[in-house]
XYZ file of C-alpha atoms in Angstrom:
483
model
C 37.379 0.665 -8.726
C 35.303 -2.621 -6.680
C 32.667 -2.195 -4.954
C 32.481 -3.594 -1.468
C 28.963 -5.003 -1.124
C 28.122 -6.079 2.552
C 26.010 -8.813 2.077
C 24.457 -8.732 5.525
C 22.883 -5.146 5.155
C 20.750 -7.047 1.843
C 19.596 -9.918 4.091
C 15.743 -9.518 3.544
C 15.971 -8.726 0.245
C 17.963 -11.840 -0.639
C 15.189 -14.215 1.367
C 12.761 -12.515 -1.209
C 14.529 -13.238 -3.733
C 15.844 -16.845 -2.821
C 11.739 -17.455 -1.576
C 10.819 -16.802 -5.432
C 13.933 -18.947 -6.433
C 12.352 -21.666 -4.555
C 8.897 -20.907 -5.831
C 9.877 -20.840 -9.552
C 11.879 -24.794 -8.769
C 8.619 -25.924 -6.949
C 6.652 -24.530 -9.681
C 7.438 -26.915 -12.245
C 7.226 -30.372 -10.460
C 3.674 -30.825 -12.023
C 2.772 -33.756 -9.029
C 3.210 -31.325 -5.963
C -0.283 -29.018 -5.372
C -0.006 -25.525 -5.680
C -1.241 -24.748 -2.838
C 2.259 -25.326 -1.424
C 3.665 -22.668 -3.645
C 1.105 -19.630 -1.202
C 2.696 -21.824 1.962
C 6.136 -21.289 1.142
C 5.633 -17.515 0.003
C 4.093 -17.086 3.193
C 7.130 -18.879 4.988
C 9.693 -17.219 3.353
C 8.452 -13.625 3.633
C 7.564 -14.205 6.951
C 11.546 -15.282 7.490
C 12.421 -11.833 5.505
C 10.278 -10.054 7.867
C 11.665 -11.565 11.455
C 15.539 -10.324 9.491
C 14.306 -6.987 8.958
C 13.169 -6.325 12.770
C 16.176 -8.412 13.930
C 18.024 -5.615 11.950
C 15.952 -2.680 13.089
C 16.621 -3.989 16.919
C 20.556 -4.359 16.704
C 20.580 -0.943 14.847
C 22.475 -2.746 11.868
C 22.192 0.031 9.302
C 24.903 1.136 6.660
C 25.057 1.938 2.593
C 26.369 -0.797 0.524
C 26.990 -0.881 -3.231
C 29.008 2.255 -3.964
C 26.611 4.348 -1.747
C 23.755 3.613 -3.682
C 21.764 1.484 -1.176
C 21.217 2.791 1.983
C 20.154 0.203 5.033
C 18.595 2.525 8.040
C 16.012 2.436 10.303
C 13.504 3.969 7.697
C 13.836 1.628 5.270
C 13.755 -0.912 7.968
C 10.350 0.056 9.332
C 9.437 0.122 5.776
C 10.180 -3.484 5.343
C 8.004 -4.270 7.863
C 5.186 -2.584 5.917
C 5.914 -4.077 3.242
C 6.316 -7.932 4.143
C 3.384 -7.803 7.027
C 0.949 -6.552 3.249
C 2.882 -9.389 1.381
C 1.889 -12.041 4.296
C -1.597 -11.462 4.588
C -1.707 -10.934 1.143
C -0.427 -14.410 0.660
C -2.391 -15.745 3.114
C -5.800 -14.707 1.504
C -4.558 -15.960 -1.939
C -4.098 -19.246 -1.237
C -8.060 -19.919 -0.980
C -9.107 -17.765 -3.233
C -7.201 -18.574 -6.149
C -9.207 -22.125 -5.676
C -11.819 -20.100 -6.767
C -15.741 -21.197 -6.298
C -18.092 -23.201 -7.291
C -18.782 -20.796 -10.828
C -15.166 -20.118 -11.089
C -12.812 -23.100 -11.204
C -9.432 -23.993 -13.202
C -7.461 -21.587 -11.462
C -5.258 -23.727 -9.298
C -2.647 -24.276 -12.250
C -2.161 -20.606 -12.724
C -0.808 -20.405 -8.840
C 3.009 -20.466 -9.867
C 3.096 -16.996 -11.598
C 0.701 -15.653 -9.345
C 3.520 -15.758 -6.151
C 6.390 -15.045 -8.338
C 4.760 -11.735 -9.340
C 3.427 -10.689 -5.375
C 7.744 -11.719 -4.742
C 8.393 -9.229 -7.380
C 6.966 -6.715 -6.785
C 7.605 -6.538 -2.889
C 11.279 -6.921 -3.817
C 10.747 -3.985 -5.951
C 8.961 -2.035 -2.960
C 12.286 -2.930 -0.488
C 14.383 -1.087 -3.142
C 12.347 1.667 -3.372
C 12.456 2.439 0.127
C 16.088 1.699 0.260
C 17.149 3.633 -2.927
C 19.739 6.229 -2.311
C 19.712 7.042 -5.294
C 17.456 8.203 -7.988
C 18.226 5.586 -10.851
C 17.798 2.644 -7.771
C 14.585 3.758 -7.175
C 13.074 3.552 -9.878
C 14.475 0.550 -11.262
C 12.853 -0.580 -7.912
C 9.299 1.576 -9.107
C 9.211 -0.386 -12.458
C 10.054 -3.581 -10.822
C 6.929 -3.150 -8.865
C 5.093 -1.832 -11.492
C 5.554 -4.299 -14.248
C 4.585 -7.038 -12.210
C 1.369 -5.342 -11.160
C 0.254 -4.898 -14.179
C 0.522 -8.432 -14.895
C -1.391 -9.113 -11.529
C -3.740 -6.748 -12.331
C -4.984 -8.377 -15.442
C -4.369 -11.892 -14.037
C -7.493 -13.556 -14.599
C -7.557 -12.953 -17.996
C -10.803 -15.027 -18.680
C -12.695 -11.786 -17.656
C -12.486 -8.807 -19.283
C -13.165 -6.461 -16.745
C -9.704 -7.945 -15.448
C -7.638 -7.826 -18.683
C -9.631 -4.401 -18.961
C -7.880 -3.181 -15.341
C -4.731 -4.326 -16.349
C -4.519 -2.495 -20.234
C -5.594 0.389 -17.947
C -2.650 -0.135 -15.604
C -0.172 -0.515 -17.613
C -1.048 2.684 -20.068
C -1.232 4.896 -17.128
C 1.777 3.741 -15.259
C 3.820 3.479 -18.045
C 2.844 7.172 -19.040
C 3.436 8.263 -14.910
C 6.674 6.433 -15.072
C 7.945 9.086 -18.162
C 7.371 11.617 -16.037
C 9.748 10.387 -13.467
C 12.239 9.230 -15.813
C 12.051 12.825 -16.795
C 11.998 14.347 -13.710
C 15.088 12.473 -12.854
C 17.031 13.512 -16.483
C 15.833 17.345 -15.309
C 17.482 16.535 -11.796
C 20.428 15.525 -13.406
C 20.910 18.067 -15.280
C 20.765 20.513 -12.766
C 23.287 18.835 -10.619
C 25.328 16.504 -12.161
C 24.608 13.865 -10.287
C 21.543 11.138 -9.334
C 22.426 10.354 -5.724
C 20.872 11.648 -3.106
C 23.147 12.902 -0.330
C 25.254 14.528 -3.831
C 22.003 16.295 -4.858
C 20.812 17.054 -1.255
C 24.368 18.628 -0.718
C 24.086 20.281 -3.954
C 20.578 22.487 -2.958
C 22.345 23.207 0.531
C 24.854 25.122 -1.427
C 22.169 27.364 -2.408
C 22.005 25.676 -6.222
C 18.540 26.446 -7.344
C 17.959 26.371 -10.581
C 15.172 25.943 -12.945
C 15.960 22.715 -14.245
C 16.263 21.290 -10.546
C 13.057 22.802 -10.161
C 11.197 21.304 -12.878
C 12.804 18.068 -11.904
C 11.365 18.294 -8.022
C 8.089 19.018 -9.712
C 8.013 16.265 -12.579
C 8.991 13.656 -9.621
C 5.954 14.928 -7.792
C 3.624 14.098 -10.994
C 5.301 11.121 -11.113
C 5.103 9.791 -7.464
C 1.192 11.140 -7.683
C 0.300 8.705 -10.180
C 1.976 5.858 -8.194
C 0.110 6.767 -4.408
C -3.328 7.628 -6.797
C -3.338 11.138 -5.290
C -6.051 14.146 -6.879
C -5.381 14.562 -10.336
C -3.453 11.658 -10.534
C -6.265 9.351 -9.424
C -8.002 8.275 -12.633
C -6.911 4.899 -12.562
C -7.585 3.754 -9.129
C -11.153 3.099 -9.251
C -11.209 1.059 -12.397
C -7.986 -0.977 -11.894
C -9.441 -1.866 -7.874
C -12.721 -2.745 -9.575
C -11.379 -4.986 -12.593
C -8.635 -6.837 -10.678
C -8.857 -9.871 -8.182
C -10.097 -8.866 -5.208
C -6.695 -10.072 -3.525
C -4.744 -8.245 -5.763
C -6.772 -5.273 -5.548
C -5.781 -5.262 -1.804
C -2.198 -5.294 -2.053
C -2.345 -2.619 -4.924
C -3.470 -0.748 -2.154
C -1.259 -1.165 0.660
C 2.015 -1.853 -0.147
C 2.632 -0.002 -3.559
C 1.032 2.707 -2.337
C 3.603 2.759 1.051
C 6.185 2.265 -1.261
C 5.781 5.084 -2.930
C 5.714 7.437 0.035
C 8.813 5.370 1.022
C 10.331 7.247 -1.783
C 9.118 10.573 -1.817
C 9.083 11.118 1.994
C 12.968 10.269 1.612
C 13.590 12.425 -1.390
C 11.798 15.381 -0.683
C 12.146 15.218 3.204
C 16.305 15.044 3.500
C 17.469 15.350 -0.056
C 15.102 18.600 -0.970
C 14.853 19.542 2.505
C 16.304 23.286 1.793
C 13.791 23.290 -0.933
C 10.815 23.472 1.760
C 9.218 26.498 0.833
C 9.007 25.266 -2.875
C 7.383 22.433 -2.615
C 5.488 22.453 0.821
C 2.600 24.646 -0.800
C 1.914 22.433 -3.696
C 2.057 19.322 -1.620
C -0.645 21.282 0.847
C -2.922 21.784 -2.069
C -2.492 18.782 -3.300
C -3.250 17.091 -0.172
C -6.466 19.168 0.498
C -7.525 18.066 -2.970
C -6.982 14.487 -2.042
C -8.862 14.215 1.001
C -11.582 16.216 -0.236
C -12.220 14.267 -3.620
C -11.282 10.848 -2.815
C -14.049 11.544 -0.392
C -16.863 12.973 -2.170
C -16.778 10.449 -4.549
C -16.623 7.911 -2.128
C -20.255 8.607 -1.228
C -21.541 8.272 -4.844
C -20.371 4.710 -4.854
C -22.950 1.670 -5.023
C -20.015 -0.411 -5.786
C -17.628 -1.706 -2.453
C -14.450 -2.031 -4.422
C -14.910 1.051 -6.144
C -16.363 3.090 -2.673
C -13.103 1.534 -0.861
C -10.792 2.352 -4.086
C -12.387 6.200 -3.406
C -11.211 5.778 0.006
C -7.183 4.776 -0.592
C -7.162 8.113 -2.533
C -8.580 10.159 0.828
C -6.393 8.004 2.684
C -3.404 9.266 0.274
C -4.524 12.718 1.691
C -4.065 12.135 4.902
C -0.753 10.872 4.346
C 0.053 14.331 2.332
C -0.534 15.689 5.561
C 2.594 14.472 7.029
C 4.299 14.522 4.278
C 3.029 18.931 4.293
C 4.164 18.899 7.659
C 7.531 18.259 6.433
C 9.545 17.072 10.412
C 10.480 14.772 12.235
C 6.996 14.299 13.749
C 5.336 14.287 10.463
C 7.396 11.535 9.064
C 6.731 8.854 11.686
C 2.930 9.475 11.653
C 3.419 9.477 8.048
C 5.178 5.676 8.928
C 2.485 4.959 11.333
C -0.375 5.693 9.215
C 0.647 3.749 6.326
C 1.201 0.637 8.574
C -2.084 1.137 10.117
C -3.612 1.327 6.597
C -2.214 -1.453 4.903
C -3.262 -3.487 7.521
C -6.999 -2.085 7.949
C -7.265 -1.710 4.037
C -6.535 -5.652 3.480
C -8.782 -6.715 6.035
C -11.489 -4.723 4.290
C -11.159 -6.496 0.971
C -10.720 -9.645 2.672
C -14.255 -9.481 4.344
C -15.377 -8.859 0.686
C -13.726 -11.770 -0.751
C -15.185 -13.505 2.454
C -18.995 -12.530 1.442
C -19.136 -13.573 -1.473
C -21.498 -16.317 -2.741
C -21.741 -19.481 -4.939
C -22.152 -17.088 -7.524
C -19.923 -15.357 -6.920
C -18.270 -11.879 -5.521
C -21.020 -9.957 -3.026
C -19.927 -5.913 -4.935
C -22.993 -4.045 -4.900
C -23.183 -2.464 -1.557
C -26.969 -3.306 -1.431
C -26.010 -7.302 -1.108
C -24.996 -6.846 2.183
C -28.632 -6.188 3.402
C -28.789 -8.545 6.127
C -25.469 -10.141 6.370
C -24.657 -9.125 10.222
C -28.022 -11.530 10.804
C -26.892 -14.153 8.769
C -23.107 -14.110 8.848
C -22.663 -11.997 12.227
C -18.836 -12.634 12.592
C -17.781 -11.393 8.928
C -20.002 -8.615 9.711
C -18.762 -7.832 13.022
C -14.690 -8.059 11.527
C -16.325 -5.940 8.578
C -17.360 -2.886 10.675
C -13.935 -2.609 12.950
C -12.173 -2.929 9.242
C -14.725 -0.021 8.706
C -14.854 1.932 11.853
C -10.864 2.051 11.381
C -10.649 3.223 8.214
C -13.282 6.074 9.145
C -10.198 7.143 12.816
C -13.126 6.188 15.096
C -11.359 5.091 18.232
C -10.300 2.693 19.791
C -9.095 1.700 16.297
C -5.683 2.182 14.384
C -6.770 4.295 12.153
C -7.757 6.849 14.862
C -4.614 6.798 15.813
C -3.284 7.069 12.720
C -5.418 10.571 12.023
C -4.602 11.754 15.397
C -0.863 11.468 14.802
C -0.787 12.859 11.163
C -2.532 15.895 12.791
C -1.277 16.449 15.703
C 2.401 16.870 13.263
C 0.509 19.459 11.040
C -0.466 21.437 13.898
C 3.317 21.603 15.385
C 4.246 22.584 11.538
C 1.463 25.686 12.044
C -1.191 23.958 9.172
C -3.603 24.636 10.771
C -6.314 24.690 7.451
C -4.890 21.925 7.010
C -5.855 20.331 10.124
C -9.754 21.266 9.810
C -9.683 20.098 6.303
C -8.614 17.150 7.206
C -10.952 16.890 10.224
C -14.443 17.852 7.726
C -13.221 15.027 5.564
C -12.938 12.293 8.175
C -16.770 13.534 8.876
C -17.579 13.217 5.517
C -15.725 9.698 5.321
C -17.310 8.420 8.530
C -20.916 8.467 6.605
C -19.857 6.531 3.581
C -17.785 3.834 5.901
C -21.381 3.470 8.560
C -23.930 3.345 5.582
C -22.039 -0.100 5.270
C -22.696 -0.854 8.667
C -26.522 0.469 8.269
C -26.412 -1.575 5.557
C -25.629 -5.038 6.922
C -27.800 -4.581 10.233
C -30.226 -2.592 9.825
C -31.595 -3.036 6.201
C -33.589 -6.299 5.179
C -32.319 -8.667 2.400
C -34.010 -8.268 -0.940
C -33.851 -12.072 -1.513
C -32.140 -15.398 0.713
C -28.733 -14.597 1.831
C -26.287 -16.858 0.531
C -24.407 -18.422 4.059
C -20.909 -20.509 2.633
C -18.536 -21.534 5.016
C -15.538 -18.993 5.477
C -12.205 -20.344 3.436
C -9.779 -21.247 6.719
C -6.975 -18.891 5.292
C -9.205 -15.917 4.882
C -10.481 -16.375 7.985
C -7.159 -16.567 9.998
C -5.792 -13.636 7.459
C -8.952 -10.816 8.644
C -8.427 -12.228 12.235
C -5.116 -11.107 12.065
C -5.700 -7.508 10.527
C -8.926 -7.150 13.182
C -6.193 -8.249 15.730
C -3.617 -5.724 14.317
C -5.902 -2.801 14.253
C -7.389 -3.176 18.026
C -4.294 -3.646 19.026
C -2.370 -0.805 17.597
C -5.604 1.120 18.531
C -5.242 -0.127 22.284
C -1.603 0.520 22.246
C 0.087 2.445 19.804
C 2.935 2.871 21.886
C 3.857 -1.055 20.575
C 4.866 0.939 16.943
C 4.925 4.410 17.141
C 8.270 4.365 19.045
C 9.855 2.343 16.174
C 8.431 4.620 13.597
C 9.433 8.132 15.520
C 13.183 6.586 16.263
C 13.110 5.387 12.548
C 12.168 8.797 11.163
C 14.178 10.525 8.577
């Protein structure tokens, strides 16, 4: 039987694919400045964002490819998260890839960089809209393979090559768990279609194969979104990867992993909630506590943000554990907020670099509040948002995640989340104290701000403050888009 394809439903993905092809063609024109590729990526992603928002407002929903690809409010909301993240990362990459006086020679390699960014974005969009486990797996691998190359993109740096290799080996290990889980689910239900699996579960099917497959999916997703105890790759990859790539990995791919996680577990496995909710609650507690405690011991700001990212995955798991519509919508809101503020924090780290390289040691930020007051102010906003202080978006995200858990009766989980929020404030505020209350050991190198990096940081700060003051701007959309 021929499959009827509704191309209108695929417009955001088609725009990204078209942008990818244009970047490939323009990259072959040697006379053209490679900086144009960054702007082309930015414009194409912006058009895809506009299309996704228009489809969301017009309720252009449906399924295509024989029901394997579902376009609904949920997938379109996550498209917005992915595309906003990609736009911010593309914007800050334009100046970053030129390098500084100690890091010349990168301009010729901008083409593959933006191609990989777009391929990873396309994979994320497939994951969010996948209504079939095979489609989710294809999106996962398209995203992951692109990220492995991006993590080791600066091959002349041994730490970048090491980051790419570690990410590849552990990522392949996680993919094997995920694929084996799909095989067991197929053995238990006879299908890989999410609606058909949900129907089998609703009919009372709970074979050992089904349960084993479900828990292997948790392991596979656990690696991809870096939750304890599957987090070991994150600090080394974030530290060794180019900083713009670390920002990208910490944002969109994490949201994509949770998008598939939410669709599969809160919709497909809804009737098996008693079997998996206890595991998710335990993982949320371990992830929040482990990430925050390990972050305290870090003296490198990129590794600190890596462990912070792990802890934030634990906060999202609180919304997953709530397993209700409020929990799903709060997790979606939190992921949007997290992506903006985390990319903003990494952008500030890039802007703080000197003529000799990036300023990664926390002690190197001493006196930054007086030598670079504008940068220190923006970095402070991002850190306060990550810590969950009002009136930032981080506070709004945590508030609604905790609220959903209280409504589900998980009071101990909320208490542990609140304690961890207090713990996280220590290492975030430590950076602020260092910037404003410590004298620098030597002369602080004050370099001019690259314009695209500064614009990216300003946009992230505006987003963080605007959502913090007017949360209804995105909260209502998240609630209407929840599964």
